[in-house]
Short mmCIF file of C-alpha atoms in Angstrom, two decimals:
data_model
loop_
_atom_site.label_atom_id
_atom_site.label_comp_id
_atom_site.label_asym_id
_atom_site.label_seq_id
_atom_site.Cartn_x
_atom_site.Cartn_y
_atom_site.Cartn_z
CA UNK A 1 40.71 -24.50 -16.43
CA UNK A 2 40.26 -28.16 -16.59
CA UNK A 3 41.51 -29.72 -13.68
CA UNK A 4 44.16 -32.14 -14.75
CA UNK A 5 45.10 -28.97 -16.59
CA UNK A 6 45.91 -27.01 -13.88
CA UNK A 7 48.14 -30.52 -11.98
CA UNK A 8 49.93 -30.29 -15.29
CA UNK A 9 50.59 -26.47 -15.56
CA UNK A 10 51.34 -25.89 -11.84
CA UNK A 11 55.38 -25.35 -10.83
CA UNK A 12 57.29 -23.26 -8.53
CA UNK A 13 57.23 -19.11 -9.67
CA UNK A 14 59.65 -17.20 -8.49
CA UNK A 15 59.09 -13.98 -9.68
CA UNK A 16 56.07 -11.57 -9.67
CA UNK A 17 54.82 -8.57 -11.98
CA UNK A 18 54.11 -5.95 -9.33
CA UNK A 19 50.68 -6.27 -9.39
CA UNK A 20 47.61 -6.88 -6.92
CA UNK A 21 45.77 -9.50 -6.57
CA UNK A 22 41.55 -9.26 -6.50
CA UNK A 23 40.33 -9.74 -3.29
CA UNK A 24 37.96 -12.16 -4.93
CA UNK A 25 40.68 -14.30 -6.17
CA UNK A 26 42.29 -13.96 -2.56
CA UNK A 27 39.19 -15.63 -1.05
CA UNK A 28 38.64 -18.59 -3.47
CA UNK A 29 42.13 -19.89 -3.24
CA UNK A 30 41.90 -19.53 0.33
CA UNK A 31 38.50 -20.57 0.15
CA UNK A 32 39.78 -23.97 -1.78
CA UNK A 33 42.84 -24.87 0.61
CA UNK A 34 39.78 -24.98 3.49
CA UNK A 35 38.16 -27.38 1.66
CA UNK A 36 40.92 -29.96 2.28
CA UNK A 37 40.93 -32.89 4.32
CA UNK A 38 42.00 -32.88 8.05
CA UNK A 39 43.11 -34.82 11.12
CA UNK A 40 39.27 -36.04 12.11
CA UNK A 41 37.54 -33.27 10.66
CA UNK A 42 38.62 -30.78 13.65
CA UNK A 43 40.26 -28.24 10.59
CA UNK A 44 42.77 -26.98 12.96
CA UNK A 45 44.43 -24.32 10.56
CA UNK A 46 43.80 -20.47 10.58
CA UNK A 47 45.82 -18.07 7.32
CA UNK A 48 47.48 -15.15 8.25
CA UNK A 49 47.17 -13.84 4.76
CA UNK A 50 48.93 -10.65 4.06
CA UNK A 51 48.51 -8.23 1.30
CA UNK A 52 49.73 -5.02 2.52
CA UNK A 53 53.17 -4.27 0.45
CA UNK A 54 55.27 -2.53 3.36
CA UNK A 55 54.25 -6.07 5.98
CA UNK A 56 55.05 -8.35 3.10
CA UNK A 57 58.83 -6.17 2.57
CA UNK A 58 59.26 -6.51 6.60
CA UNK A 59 58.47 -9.81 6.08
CA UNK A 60 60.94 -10.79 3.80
CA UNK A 61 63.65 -9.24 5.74
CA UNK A 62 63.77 -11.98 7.94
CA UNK A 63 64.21 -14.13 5.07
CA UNK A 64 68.02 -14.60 4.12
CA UNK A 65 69.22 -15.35 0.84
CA UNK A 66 70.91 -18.74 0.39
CA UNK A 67 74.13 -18.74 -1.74
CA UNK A 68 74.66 -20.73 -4.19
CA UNK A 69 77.87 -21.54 -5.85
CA UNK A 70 76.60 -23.67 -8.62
CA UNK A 71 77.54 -21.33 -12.25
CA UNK A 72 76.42 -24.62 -14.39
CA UNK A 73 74.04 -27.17 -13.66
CA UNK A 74 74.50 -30.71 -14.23
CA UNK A 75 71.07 -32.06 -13.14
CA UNK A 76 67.38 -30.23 -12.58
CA UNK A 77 68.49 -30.39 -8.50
CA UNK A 78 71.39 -28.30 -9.06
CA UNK A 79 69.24 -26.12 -11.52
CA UNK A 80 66.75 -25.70 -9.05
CA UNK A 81 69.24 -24.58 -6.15
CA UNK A 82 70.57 -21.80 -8.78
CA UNK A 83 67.60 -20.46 -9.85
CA UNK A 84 65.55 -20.82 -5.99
CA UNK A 85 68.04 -19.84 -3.41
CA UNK A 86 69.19 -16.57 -4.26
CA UNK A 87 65.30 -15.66 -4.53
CA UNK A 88 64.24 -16.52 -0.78
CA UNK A 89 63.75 -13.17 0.17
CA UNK A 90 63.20 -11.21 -3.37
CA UNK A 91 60.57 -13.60 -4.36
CA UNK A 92 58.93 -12.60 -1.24
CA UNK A 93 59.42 -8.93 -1.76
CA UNK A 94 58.39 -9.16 -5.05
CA UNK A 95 54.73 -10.90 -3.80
CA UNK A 96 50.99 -9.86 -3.68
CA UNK A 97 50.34 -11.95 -1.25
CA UNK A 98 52.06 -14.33 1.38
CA UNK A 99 49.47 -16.71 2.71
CA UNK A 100 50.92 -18.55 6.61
CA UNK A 101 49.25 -22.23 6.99
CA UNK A 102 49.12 -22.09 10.44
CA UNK A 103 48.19 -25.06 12.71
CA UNK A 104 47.18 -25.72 16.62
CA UNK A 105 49.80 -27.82 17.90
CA UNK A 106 48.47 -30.34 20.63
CA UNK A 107 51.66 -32.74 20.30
CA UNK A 108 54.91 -31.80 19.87
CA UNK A 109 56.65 -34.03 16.91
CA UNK A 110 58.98 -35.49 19.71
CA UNK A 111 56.12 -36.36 21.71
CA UNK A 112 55.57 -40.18 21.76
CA UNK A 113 52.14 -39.56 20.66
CA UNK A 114 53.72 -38.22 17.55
CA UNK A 115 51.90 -39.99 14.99
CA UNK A 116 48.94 -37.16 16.01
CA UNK A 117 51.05 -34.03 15.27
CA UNK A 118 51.92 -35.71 11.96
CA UNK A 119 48.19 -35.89 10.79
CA UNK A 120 48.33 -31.95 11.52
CA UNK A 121 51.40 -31.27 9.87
CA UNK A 122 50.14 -33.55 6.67
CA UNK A 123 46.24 -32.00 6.68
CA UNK A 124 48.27 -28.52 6.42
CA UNK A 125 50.13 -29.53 3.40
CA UNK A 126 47.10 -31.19 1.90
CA UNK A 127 45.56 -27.45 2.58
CA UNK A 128 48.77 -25.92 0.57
CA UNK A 129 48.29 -28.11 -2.26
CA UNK A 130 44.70 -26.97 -2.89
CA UNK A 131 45.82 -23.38 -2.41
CA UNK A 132 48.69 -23.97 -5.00
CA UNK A 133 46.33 -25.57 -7.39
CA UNK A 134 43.61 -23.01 -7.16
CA UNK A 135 45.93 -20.02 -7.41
CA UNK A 136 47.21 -22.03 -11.27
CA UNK A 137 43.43 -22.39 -11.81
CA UNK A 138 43.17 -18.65 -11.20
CA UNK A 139 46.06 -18.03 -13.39
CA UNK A 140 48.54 -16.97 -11.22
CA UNK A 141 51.76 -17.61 -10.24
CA UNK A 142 52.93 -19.53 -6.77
CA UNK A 143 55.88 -21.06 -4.60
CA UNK A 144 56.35 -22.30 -0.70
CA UNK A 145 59.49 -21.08 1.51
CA UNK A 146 59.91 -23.50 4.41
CA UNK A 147 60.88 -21.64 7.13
CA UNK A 148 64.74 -23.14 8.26
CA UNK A 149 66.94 -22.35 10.91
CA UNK A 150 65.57 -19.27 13.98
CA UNK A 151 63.15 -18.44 10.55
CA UNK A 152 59.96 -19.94 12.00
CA UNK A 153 60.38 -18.27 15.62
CA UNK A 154 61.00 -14.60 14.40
CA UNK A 155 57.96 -14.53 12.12
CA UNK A 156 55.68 -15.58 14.69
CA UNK A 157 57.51 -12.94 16.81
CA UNK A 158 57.60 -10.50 14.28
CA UNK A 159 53.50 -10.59 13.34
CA UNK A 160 52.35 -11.94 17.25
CA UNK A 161 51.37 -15.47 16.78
CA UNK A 162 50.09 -17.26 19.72
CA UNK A 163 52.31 -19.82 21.30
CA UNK A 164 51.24 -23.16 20.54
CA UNK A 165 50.98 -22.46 16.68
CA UNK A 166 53.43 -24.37 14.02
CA UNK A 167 54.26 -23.01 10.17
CA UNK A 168 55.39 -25.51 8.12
CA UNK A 169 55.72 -22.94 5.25
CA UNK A 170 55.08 -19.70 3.64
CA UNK A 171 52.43 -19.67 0.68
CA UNK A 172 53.53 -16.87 -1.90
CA UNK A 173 51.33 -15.57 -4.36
CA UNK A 174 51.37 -13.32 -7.36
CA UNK A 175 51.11 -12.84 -11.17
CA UNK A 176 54.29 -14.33 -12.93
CA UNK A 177 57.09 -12.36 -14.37
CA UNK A 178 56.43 -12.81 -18.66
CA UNK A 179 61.07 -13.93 -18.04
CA UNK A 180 60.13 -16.23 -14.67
CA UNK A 181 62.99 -18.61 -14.73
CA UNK A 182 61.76 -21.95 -14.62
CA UNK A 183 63.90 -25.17 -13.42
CA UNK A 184 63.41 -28.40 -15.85
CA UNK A 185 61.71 -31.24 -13.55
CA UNK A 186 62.71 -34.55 -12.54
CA UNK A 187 60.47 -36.96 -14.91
CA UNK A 188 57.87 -38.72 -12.46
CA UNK A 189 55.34 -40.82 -14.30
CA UNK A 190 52.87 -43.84 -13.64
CA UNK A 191 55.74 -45.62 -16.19
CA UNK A 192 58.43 -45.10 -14.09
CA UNK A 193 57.16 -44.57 -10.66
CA UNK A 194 54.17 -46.51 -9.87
CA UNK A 195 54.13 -50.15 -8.68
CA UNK A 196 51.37 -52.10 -8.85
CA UNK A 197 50.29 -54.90 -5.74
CA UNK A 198 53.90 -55.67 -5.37
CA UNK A 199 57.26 -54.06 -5.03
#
């Protein structure tokens, strides 16, 4: 797939055929989020990538459903908070594969040498993008769940992650549902959100 292809046909899936995903596949989306740039080239990430069905569905229990009251949406926000938050968990349970961008934290993001955790924190999401873009290239569906609220400390709990470790988010992988619901997207284009040399 041509590549500004695959920027155009990427969005948020939230629901999976239940269906595995090639190994092969597996390692060249992973393969492509390693290629991203990083915090002066020191790469500090390792994926915890699971496949196995019966870790991804104890997984997902520590997920919680959001509620969501809205019955009909007045903008593409409020679509999007119908459609997303009662699929935390299922969309999880419903995966191949759940892919954890983790990264060695040598500052804290209180610290007041800050700025230095945020290059971390932003070479991980510039690692998430290239996953999310390879797995469209690959023809497969993908969303993030940012871990909220006691979330982030029970999963590292929960599959032993060293102390010292952050997850910004979850990477969730699989072959779209033919009836995936889809939310309609803000419009963001050069015309109406790019300025040039001045503001």
């Amino acid at each position: 797939m041509e590549f500004y292809e695959v920027v155009n046909r990427r969005r948020s899936i939230r629901q999976f055929e239940d269906r595995e995903i090639p190994r092969e596949i597996l390692e060249r989306i992973l393969g492509a989020g390693l290629k991203a740039p990083s915090s002066n080239h020191q790469r500090r990430w390792e994926l915890l990538t699971l496949t196995e069905k019966p870790l991804i569905l104890d997984l997902a229990k520590i997920i919680k459903p959001y509620p969501c009251r809205i019955t009909e949406p007045k903008t593409p926000q409020q679509e999007m908070f119908k459609i997303a938050y009662p699929r935390q968990r299922r969309m999880i349970e419903e995966s191949a594969c759940v892919i954890l961008p983790l990264f060695k934290q040598k500052y804290a993001f209180e610290n007041d040498k800050n700025g230095y955790g945020l290059m971390d924190y932003g070479a991980t999401w510039a690692l998430v993008e290239n996953m999310l873009l390879a797995a469209t290239a690959e023809g497969l569906g993908s969303v993030v769940h940012i871990p909220v609220r006691k979330e982030p400390e029970q999963i590292k709990e929960f599959l032993k992650i060293p102390d010292g470790w952050y997850l910004p988010t979850l990477v969730i992988l699989g072959y779209a549902s033919p009836d995936a619901e889809v939310p309609s997207q803000v419009k963001a284009t050069v015309e109406n959100k790019v300025r040039w040399n001045k503001w």
